[in-house]
Coordinates of C-alpha atoms in Angstrom, one line a residue:
M1 CA -12.4 -19.9 4.5
L2 CA -12.2 -22.8 7.4
A3 CA -12.6 -19.8 10.0
A4 CA -14.4 -16.5 10.3
R5 CA -12.1 -13.8 11.0
S6 CA -11.3 -9.9 10.4
H7 CA -8.2 -7.7 10.9
F8 CA -6.1 -10.7 8.7
A9 CA -3.8 -10.7 6.1
M10 CA -3.8 -12.9 2.8
V11 CA -0.4 -13.2 1.0
R12 CA 0.1 -14.8 -2.4
L13 CA 2.6 -17.6 -2.0
P14 CA 5.3 -18.4 -4.4
S15 CA 3.5 -21.4 -5.8
G16 CA 0.3 -19.2 -6.8
R17 CA -1.5 -20.5 -3.7
I18 CA -3.1 -18.3 -1.1
L19 CA -2.1 -18.0 2.6
A20 CA -4.7 -16.5 5.1
L21 CA -3.3 -15.8 8.6
G22 CA -4.1 -14.6 12.2
G23 CA -6.7 -12.2 12.5
S24 CA -9.4 -11.7 15.3
T25 CA -12.3 -14.3 15.8
N26 CA -14.3 -12.0 17.8
I27 CA -14.5 -9.0 19.6
D28 CA -11.6 -9.7 21.8
N29 CA -9.8 -13.0 20.9
Y30 CA -6.7 -13.2 18.1
D31 CA -5.9 -16.1 16.3
N32 CA -2.8 -18.2 15.1
R33 CA -4.4 -20.5 12.7
T34 CA -3.7 -20.1 9.2
E35 CA -5.2 -21.6 5.9
V36 CA -3.9 -22.2 2.3
L37 CA -6.6 -21.7 -1.0
D38 CA -5.5 -24.2 -3.7
I39 CA -4.6 -22.4 -7.1
G40 CA -7.6 -23.7 -8.6
L41 CA -9.5 -21.5 -6.0
T42 CA -11.6 -24.5 -5.2
A43 CA -11.0 -25.5 -1.6
W44 CA -9.4 -23.9 1.9
S45 CA -7.0 -26.6 3.8
S46 CA -5.3 -26.0 7.0
A47 CA -1.8 -24.8 7.3
S48 CA 0.2 -24.8 10.2
P49 CA -0.4 -22.5 13.1
M50 CA 1.6 -19.5 14.0
P51 CA 3.5 -19.9 17.1
T52 CA 1.7 -16.5 18.4
A53 CA -1.6 -15.0 17.7
H54 CA -1.5 -12.2 15.6
I55 CA -3.8 -9.7 14.4
V56 CA -1.6 -8.9 11.2
A57 CA -3.5 -6.8 8.9
G58 CA -0.8 -4.5 7.5
H59 CA 1.7 -6.8 9.4
A60 CA 2.5 -9.5 6.7
V61 CA 4.8 -9.2 3.8
L62 CA 6.2 -11.9 1.5
L63 CA 10.0 -11.7 1.4
N64 CA 12.4 -11.7 -1.6
T65 CA 13.3 -15.3 -0.2
G66 CA 9.8 -16.6 -0.9
K67 CA 9.0 -16.8 2.8
V68 CA 6.3 -14.6 4.6
L69 CA 7.4 -12.6 7.7
V70 CA 4.7 -11.6 10.2
A71 CA 5.2 -9.2 13.4
G72 CA 3.4 -7.8 16.1
G73 CA -0.5 -7.3 16.6
H74 CA 0.0 -9.6 19.9
R75 CA -2.6 -9.4 23.0
N76 CA -0.9 -6.7 24.9
S77 CA 0.2 -9.3 27.6
I78 CA 2.5 -11.0 25.3
P79 CA 5.9 -9.9 24.4
A80 CA 6.9 -9.0 20.8
A81 CA 7.8 -11.5 18.3
A82 CA 7.9 -12.1 14.7
H83 CA 7.8 -15.4 12.9
L84 CA 8.5 -16.8 9.1
Y85 CA 6.5 -19.2 7.5
D86 CA 8.1 -21.5 4.7
E87 CA 5.7 -22.8 2.1
A88 CA 7.9 -25.8 1.3
T89 CA 8.0 -27.3 4.5
D90 CA 4.8 -25.8 6.0
T91 CA 6.5 -24.4 9.1
W92 CA 7.1 -21.4 11.1
S93 CA 10.3 -19.9 13.0
A94 CA 11.1 -17.2 14.8
T95 CA 13.5 -14.3 13.6
A96 CA 16.9 -14.4 15.5
N97 CA 15.6 -11.5 17.5
P98 CA 12.1 -9.9 18.3
P99 CA 10.9 -6.4 17.0
S100 CA 11.5 -3.9 19.6
L101 CA 7.8 -3.3 20.2
N102 CA 4.5 -5.2 20.1
R103 CA 3.2 -3.1 17.3
H104 CA -0.5 -2.7 16.3
S105 CA -1.9 -0.9 13.2
A106 CA 1.5 -0.6 11.8
Q107 CA 3.1 -0.5 8.5
M108 CA 5.2 -3.2 6.9
T109 CA 7.2 -2.3 3.5
L110 CA 9.4 -4.1 1.1
L111 CA 12.4 -2.1 0.4
P112 CA 14.5 -2.3 -2.7
D113 CA 16.8 -4.5 -1.4
G114 CA 15.0 -6.9 0.1
R115 CA 14.8 -5.5 3.7
V116 CA 11.5 -4.6 5.3
L117 CA 10.6 -1.5 7.3
Y118 CA 8.0 -1.7 10.0
S119 CA 7.0 1.8 11.1
A120 CA 4.7 3.1 13.9
G121 CA 1.7 1.7 15.1
Y122 CA 0.6 1.4 18.7
S123 CA 0.9 -0.7 21.9
G124 CA -2.8 -2.2 21.2
A125 CA -4.2 -0.7 24.8
F126 CA -7.1 1.7 24.3
G127 CA -5.7 5.1 25.1
G128 CA -2.2 4.3 23.4
P129 CA 0.8 4.8 23.6
T130 CA 1.2 5.7 20.0
F131 CA 4.9 5.1 18.4
A132 CA 6.7 7.4 16.1
S133 CA 9.7 4.5 16.3
A134 CA 10.5 2.2 13.6
E135 CA 12.7 -0.7 12.9
I136 CA 13.8 -2.6 10.1
Y137 CA 14.3 -6.4 9.3
D138 CA 17.2 -8.0 7.3
P139 CA 16.5 -11.5 5.7
A140 CA 20.6 -11.6 5.1
T141 CA 21.0 -11.6 9.1
N142 CA 17.6 -12.7 10.2
L143 CA 17.9 -9.6 12.4
W144 CA 15.7 -6.6 13.7
T145 CA 17.6 -3.4 14.0
A146 CA 16.5 0.0 15.1
T147 CA 16.3 3.1 12.9
G148 CA 15.5 6.3 12.7
S149 CA 12.1 8.0 14.3
L150 CA 9.3 9.5 12.4
A151 CA 8.7 13.1 13.7
T152 CA 4.7 12.4 14.2
P153 CA 3.6 9.4 16.2
R154 CA 0.6 7.6 13.8
L155 CA -1.5 4.4 13.6
G156 CA -3.3 3.6 10.6
H157 CA -1.2 5.3 8.5
G158 CA -0.2 4.4 4.6
A159 CA 3.4 3.0 3.7
V160 CA 4.3 2.9 0.0
L161 CA 7.7 2.6 -1.5
L162 CA 8.1 5.3 -4.0
T163 CA 9.3 3.8 -7.6
T164 CA 9.4 7.1 -9.5
G165 CA 10.5 10.7 -9.4
P166 CA 13.5 12.3 -7.2
H167 CA 13.3 10.0 -4.3
A168 CA 12.6 6.9 -5.9
G169 CA 13.6 4.1 -3.6
Q170 CA 12.2 5.7 -0.3
V171 CA 9.5 5.1 1.3
L172 CA 6.2 7.7 1.8
V173 CA 4.6 7.6 4.9
C174 CA 1.5 9.6 5.4
G175 CA -1.7 9.7 7.6
G176 CA -2.8 8.0 10.5
V177 CA -4.0 8.9 13.9
D178 CA -2.5 9.3 17.4
R179 CA -4.5 6.7 19.8
V180 CA -4.0 9.0 22.7
T181 CA -5.1 12.4 21.7
L182 CA -7.3 11.2 18.6
V183 CA -5.9 13.8 16.4
D184 CA -5.8 12.8 13.0
T185 CA -2.9 14.0 10.5
A186 CA -2.5 14.9 7.1
T187 CA 1.6 15.0 7.2
C188 CA 3.7 12.9 5.3
E189 CA 7.3 11.7 6.0
R190 CA 9.8 10.2 3.7
F191 CA 12.5 7.4 4.7
D192 CA 15.8 7.0 3.1
P193 CA 16.8 3.4 3.7
N194 CA 20.7 4.8 2.5
T195 CA 20.7 6.7 5.6
D196 CA 18.0 5.6 8.0
L197 CA 16.6 9.3 8.1
W198 CA 13.1 10.2 7.9
L199 CA 13.0 13.5 6.0
P200 CA 9.7 15.9 5.6
A201 CA 7.3 15.6 2.7
P202 CA 4.4 17.4 1.2
S203 CA 1.2 16.8 3.3
M204 CA -1.8 15.6 1.9
G205 CA -5.0 17.9 1.3
G206 CA -6.7 16.7 4.5
P207 CA -6.3 13.8 7.3
H208 CA -6.7 10.1 6.5
A209 CA -6.3 7.3 8.9
L210 CA -7.4 3.7 8.3
F211 CA -7.4 4.7 4.9
T212 CA -5.6 3.0 1.8
L213 CA -2.5 4.7 0.0
T214 CA -2.2 2.6 -3.5
P215 CA 0.6 2.8 -5.8
L216 CA -0.6 3.5 -9.7
M217 CA 0.9 1.9 -12.5
D218 CA 2.6 5.4 -13.7
G219 CA 3.9 5.8 -10.1
R220 CA 1.7 8.1 -8.4
L221 CA 0.1 7.3 -5.1
L222 CA -3.9 7.0 -4.6
A223 CA -5.3 8.0 -1.3
A224 CA -8.7 7.2 -0.3
G225 CA -11.3 7.1 2.4
G226 CA -10.4 6.7 5.9
Q227 CA -11.8 7.8 9.3
V228 CA -11.7 11.1 11.6
T229 CA -11.0 10.6 15.2
F230 CA -12.3 7.0 15.0
A231 CA -15.9 8.6 14.4
T232 CA -16.5 10.0 10.9
N233 CA -15.7 8.0 7.6
R234 CA -14.6 10.1 4.4
T235 CA -15.3 9.9 0.9
T236 CA -12.3 12.4 -0.1
A237 CA -9.7 11.1 -2.4
E238 CA -6.6 12.7 -3.8
V239 CA -3.3 11.7 -5.9
F240 CA 0.4 12.1 -5.2
D241 CA 2.9 12.8 -7.9
P242 CA 6.3 12.1 -6.9
V243 CA 8.0 13.8 -9.5
S244 CA 6.5 17.4 -8.9
G245 CA 5.9 16.4 -5.3
S246 CA 2.3 17.8 -4.9
W247 CA -1.1 16.3 -4.0
T248 CA -4.2 16.9 -6.1
P249 CA -7.8 16.1 -5.1
V250 CA -9.6 14.0 -7.5
P251 CA -13.4 13.5 -7.0
N252 CA -15.2 12.0 -4.2
M253 CA -16.1 8.3 -3.7
A254 CA -20.0 7.7 -3.7
V255 CA -19.8 5.9 -0.4
P256 CA -17.8 7.1 2.6
R257 CA -15.2 3.9 3.9
A258 CA -12.5 3.2 6.0
R259 CA -11.0 0.1 6.8
H260 CA -11.5 -0.8 3.1
T261 CA -9.3 -2.5 0.4
A262 CA -7.9 -1.2 -2.4
T263 CA -6.5 -3.3 -5.3
L264 CA -4.4 -2.1 -8.6
M265 CA -6.0 -3.9 -11.6
P266 CA -4.1 -4.8 -14.6
D267 CA -5.6 -2.1 -16.6
G268 CA -4.4 0.6 -14.6
G269 CA -7.6 1.4 -12.3
V270 CA -8.0 0.8 -8.6
L271 CA -10.7 -1.5 -7.2
V272 CA -11.9 0.1 -3.8
A273 CA -14.1 -2.8 -2.0
G274 CA -16.2 -2.9 1.2
G275 CA -15.1 -1.0 4.3
V276 CA -17.1 0.2 7.1
T277 CA -19.5 3.1 6.9
A278 CA -20.0 3.9 10.7
S279 CA -17.9 4.6 13.6
A280 CA -15.3 2.2 15.0
D281 CA -15.5 -1.4 13.2
I282 CA -19.0 -1.6 12.2
V283 CA -21.4 -1.6 9.4
G284 CA -19.8 -3.1 6.5
T285 CA -20.6 -1.6 2.9
P286 CA -21.2 -4.0 0.2
S287 CA -20.0 -0.8 -2.2
V288 CA -17.4 -1.6 -4.8
E289 CA -16.0 1.5 -7.0
R290 CA -13.3 1.9 -9.6
F291 CA -10.8 4.8 -9.9
D292 CA -9.8 5.4 -13.6
P293 CA -6.0 7.2 -13.3
G294 CA -6.6 8.3 -16.7
T295 CA -9.8 10.3 -16.1
N296 CA -9.4 10.8 -12.4
T297 CA -13.0 9.7 -12.2
W298 CA -14.9 6.7 -10.2
M299 CA -17.7 4.5 -11.2
A300 CA -19.7 1.8 -9.4
V301 CA -18.5 -1.7 -10.5
G302 CA -21.5 -3.8 -8.7
A303 CA -21.7 -4.7 -5.1
L304 CA -20.6 -7.3 -2.7
T305 CA -22.7 -10.3 -2.0
T306 CA -22.0 -9.6 1.8
G307 CA -21.1 -5.8 3.2
R308 CA -17.9 -6.3 4.9
G309 CA -15.2 -4.2 6.3
N310 CA -11.7 -5.3 7.8
H311 CA -11.4 -8.0 5.6
D312 CA -8.5 -8.6 3.3
A313 CA -8.0 -8.8 -1.0
V314 CA -5.7 -10.3 -2.9
S315 CA -5.1 -9.9 -7.0
L316 CA -5.5 -13.5 -8.9
P317 CA -4.8 -13.9 -12.5
G318 CA -7.1 -12.4 -15.4
G319 CA -7.7 -9.4 -13.3
R320 CA -9.8 -10.9 -10.5
V321 CA -10.0 -10.3 -6.8
L322 CA -10.4 -12.2 -4.4
L323 CA -11.9 -10.6 -0.8
A324 CA -12.4 -12.5 2.0
G325 CA -13.4 -12.3 5.9
G326 CA -14.1 -9.0 7.6
T327 CA -16.9 -7.4 10.0
G328 CA -20.3 -6.8 9.2
S329 CA -22.9 -5.0 11.2
S330 CA -21.3 -5.4 14.4
A331 CA -17.7 -5.7 15.3
A332 CA -18.7 -9.3 16.7
E333 CA -20.2 -10.5 13.2
K334 CA -16.9 -12.1 11.3
F335 CA -17.6 -13.5 7.9
A336 CA -15.3 -16.9 6.7
S337 CA -17.1 -16.0 3.4
T338 CA -15.5 -15.3 0.3
E339 CA -16.2 -13.7 -3.2
I340 CA -14.4 -13.1 -6.2
F341 CA -14.4 -9.9 -8.2
T342 CA -14.4 -10.5 -11.9
P343 CA -14.1 -7.4 -14.1
D344 CA -15.3 -7.3 -18.1
T345 CA -13.1 -3.8 -18.7
D346 CA -14.4 -3.4 -22.2
G347 CA -17.9 -4.5 -21.7
D348 CA -18.3 -7.1 -24.1
G349 CA -20.3 -9.4 -21.8
V350 CA -16.7 -11.6 -21.8
L351 CA -15.2 -11.6 -18.2
N352 CA -11.6 -10.2 -18.5
H353 CA -10.4 -13.9 -17.1
V354 CA -11.8 -15.8 -20.3
D355 CA -11.3 -12.7 -22.6
N356 CA -9.1 -13.2 -25.4
C357 CA -9.2 -9.3 -25.7
P358 CA -9.9 -7.8 -22.2
T359 CA -9.6 -4.5 -23.1
I360 CA -11.0 -4.2 -26.7
A361 CA -14.7 -5.0 -27.4
N362 CA -14.5 -8.9 -28.8
P363 CA -17.9 -10.2 -28.2
G364 CA -17.6 -13.2 -30.4
Q365 CA -14.1 -14.0 -29.4
A366 CA -13.3 -14.2 -33.1
N367 CA -9.8 -15.4 -33.2
Y368 CA -8.7 -16.3 -36.8
D369 CA -5.4 -17.7 -36.4
G370 CA -6.2 -19.2 -33.0
D371 CA -3.5 -17.7 -30.7
A372 CA -4.1 -16.3 -27.3
Q373 CA -5.0 -13.0 -28.7
G374 CA -8.5 -12.4 -30.5
D375 CA -8.8 -10.4 -33.8
A376 CA -10.0 -7.4 -32.1
C377 CA -6.2 -6.7 -30.6
D378 CA -4.4 -9.1 -32.6
P379 CA -1.8 -7.2 -34.4
D380 CA -1.3 -9.8 -36.8
D381 CA -4.4 -11.8 -37.2
D382 CA -3.5 -14.1 -39.9
N383 CA -0.3 -14.8 -38.1
D384 CA 1.8 -14.3 -41.5
G385 CA 4.2 -12.1 -40.1
V386 CA 2.7 -8.7 -41.5
A387 CA 1.3 -6.6 -39.1
D388 CA -2.8 -5.8 -39.8
A389 CA -2.2 -2.2 -40.2
T390 CA 0.1 -2.8 -43.6
D391 CA -1.4 -6.3 -44.7
N392 CA -3.4 -6.3 -47.9
C393 CA -4.6 -9.8 -47.1
P394 CA -5.3 -9.9 -43.3
A395 CA -7.1 -13.3 -43.6
T396 CA -4.5 -15.6 -45.7
P397 CA -5.2 -19.2 -45.1
L398 CA -2.9 -19.9 -42.0
G399 CA 0.8 -21.2 -43.0
Q400 CA 1.0 -19.8 -46.2
A401 CA 4.2 -17.5 -47.3
V402 CA 3.0 -14.4 -48.4
D403 CA 4.7 -11.2 -50.0
S404 CA 5.7 -8.1 -48.1
L405 CA 2.4 -6.9 -48.3
G406 CA 0.8 -9.9 -46.6
C407 CA -0.9 -11.6 -49.3
T408 CA 0.2 -14.7 -51.5
P409 CA 0.3 -14.1 -55.4
G410 CA -3.2 -15.7 -55.6
Q411 CA -4.7 -12.9 -53.5
G412 CA -2.3 -10.3 -54.4
L413 CA -3.4 -10.4 -58.2
P414 CA -7.3 -10.0 -57.2
Y415 CA -6.1 -7.1 -54.9
L416 CA -4.7 -5.2 -57.7
Q417 CA -7.8 -5.6 -59.8
G418 CA -10.0 -4.4 -56.6
L419 CA -7.7 -1.3 -56.8
I420 CA -8.2 -0.8 -60.3
A421 CA -11.9 -1.0 -59.9
G422 CA -11.9 1.4 -57.1
Y423 CA -10.3 4.1 -59.3
G424 CA -13.3 4.5 -61.3
L425 CA -11.3 4.2 -64.9
P426 CA -13.1 4.3 -68.0
G427 CA -13.7 0.6 -69.5
G428 CA -10.9 0.4 -71.9
T429 CA -8.1 1.7 -69.5
A430 CA -9.5 -0.6 -66.9
N431 CA -9.5 -4.0 -69.2
S432 CA -6.1 -3.3 -70.8
L433 CA -4.7 -3.2 -67.1
N434 CA -6.7 -6.4 -65.9
A435 CA -5.8 -8.4 -69.0
P436 CA -2.0 -9.3 -68.3
L437 CA -3.4 -9.6 -64.3
N438 CA -5.9 -12.1 -65.8
Q439 CA -3.4 -14.4 -67.3
A440 CA -1.0 -14.3 -64.7
L441 CA -3.6 -15.6 -62.6
A442 CA -4.6 -18.2 -64.7
I443 CA -0.9 -19.2 -65.0
L444 CA -0.5 -19.7 -61.2
T445 CA -3.3 -21.3 -60.7
D446 CA -2.4 -24.0 -62.9
P447 CA -1.5 -27.4 -61.8
N448 CA 1.6 -27.4 -63.4
P449 CA 4.5 -25.2 -61.8
S450 CA 6.6 -25.2 -64.6
N451 CA 4.3 -22.3 -66.3
D452 CA 4.6 -20.2 -63.1
D453 CA 7.9 -18.4 -64.7
A454 CA 5.4 -17.2 -67.6
A455 CA 3.7 -15.0 -65.0
C456 CA 6.7 -13.0 -64.4
G457 CA 6.2 -11.7 -67.9
K458 CA 2.6 -11.0 -67.5
L459 CA 3.6 -8.6 -64.5
T460 CA 6.2 -7.0 -66.7
A461 CA 3.4 -6.3 -69.1
F462 CA 1.2 -5.0 -66.7
M463 CA 3.7 -2.7 -65.0
N464 CA 4.6 -1.5 -68.4
Q465 CA 0.9 -0.7 -68.8
V466 CA 1.0 1.0 -65.6
N467 CA 4.1 3.3 -66.5
A468 CA 2.1 4.2 -70.0
K469 CA -1.0 5.4 -68.6
E470 CA 0.9 7.2 -65.9
A471 CA 2.7 9.3 -68.7
N472 CA -0.5 9.8 -70.8
G473 CA -2.3 10.7 -67.7
Q474 CA -4.7 8.0 -67.4
L475 CA -3.4 7.1 -63.9
T476 CA -2.8 9.6 -61.4
A477 CA 1.0 9.5 -59.9
A478 CA -0.6 7.8 -56.6
Q479 CA -2.5 5.7 -58.1
A480 CA 0.3 4.3 -60.4
A481 CA 2.7 4.2 -57.5
E482 CA 0.0 2.4 -55.5
L483 CA 0.1 -0.2 -58.3
R484 CA 3.6 -0.6 -58.7
D485 CA 4.2 -1.3 -54.9
V486 CA 1.6 -4.3 -54.8
A487 CA 2.8 -5.7 -58.2
Q488 CA 6.5 -5.4 -57.5
A489 CA 5.9 -7.3 -54.1
I490 CA 4.2 -10.2 -55.9
W491 CA 7.1 -9.8 -58.6
T492 CA 9.8 -10.2 -55.6
F493 CA 7.9 -13.1 -53.9
L494 CA 7.8 -15.2 -57.2
G495 CA 11.6 -14.5 -57.6
C496 CA 11.1 -12.7 -60.8

């Protein structure tokens, strides 16, 4: 990046570019600078600065309108404010009214109707206070309005929209810590946007603050890591099932971490990267682990070039993840560096973003028909309209018409002969079956198309042979049926 920063946010813009904004440039400085990474991921360039400096981790969201909403995270002496970024004009504008409070370590959650829930947080001053209040921004009116308050004040919490279960469309808020008492909480609450009410929800198995709460593809949520009383980092993880309304512990991560990132991958796994391993904001770890929700297991997947916490991460095409900024061995050490995690899900040595079968090993990238899918994962390798599972001839020359079993007549007749050879029939039986097939093949390979109709007579003779040999026990019923099916497909294709 152009500027070293931590406690900032990255947002993927409608164009595909990535906006980095705000944050902290040293221990006590807040930043209003913004920059944009181009679609090709080759260079950062300056964008219009925010009217007010923000520490925006958790305080920036892409609206359905395509604009980016940023709020709170100001220095204590600056009144609360919120601004909208318009990528098309590279301009910022203030919302019609400011939020009611200057919140730090709060959470913004996009609601199903396009509004934004802005929950809890604290004043930014050491010692608090910590907020239980919440408010909503409505893009349609450009206004902030107060909504119901949580039962428990909290900062550093998780807030995720539920997409499944009886409370789908509501926001689950869990965990966090009180800046005044330094007491962490395992409690959860549900916000119902239809009633503006907060309702009790099942508590986590243990307290998490400054952790990640990540929605999985099946609608469950993964809670991972965090701090206890701003001092002890955790390895613990658990999964919430919105359908049953229950939390289930899963194996611990290998490395304790808080202030890390957790990114949902296209294969359904969660990439947990970096984070701080000691108290407060210090000692960033390079550790990267992947959670597999199918097996509830963690696996180390390499390491960051730079150990970092208080950074941000954003998904890229092809399952890649961009990680940027953050703190290192002290709160004063800030990074401008970026790095990209590129997965190889199937372990075939070809990275996902260039792999034509990213979840099924296809090391040579074989791709018979030259489409977007390699042969290992393409359901129709020769693109003839007959799925490989039922295609007797899966490597038909491209563009050639085929019968219902995926063969040209020139392929189907040898296929029949291969079946006959595989049955282990006596020589005389096999020869009498192959004779009309050889004659039909000779007719079809003759350059004179006027002879093709004669091939139908040879197929008729073949099927008569099959019926007779089934009747006298020289062919089993299954063998006869298989031969008839293939011959019938050729017969129909030829228009006999």
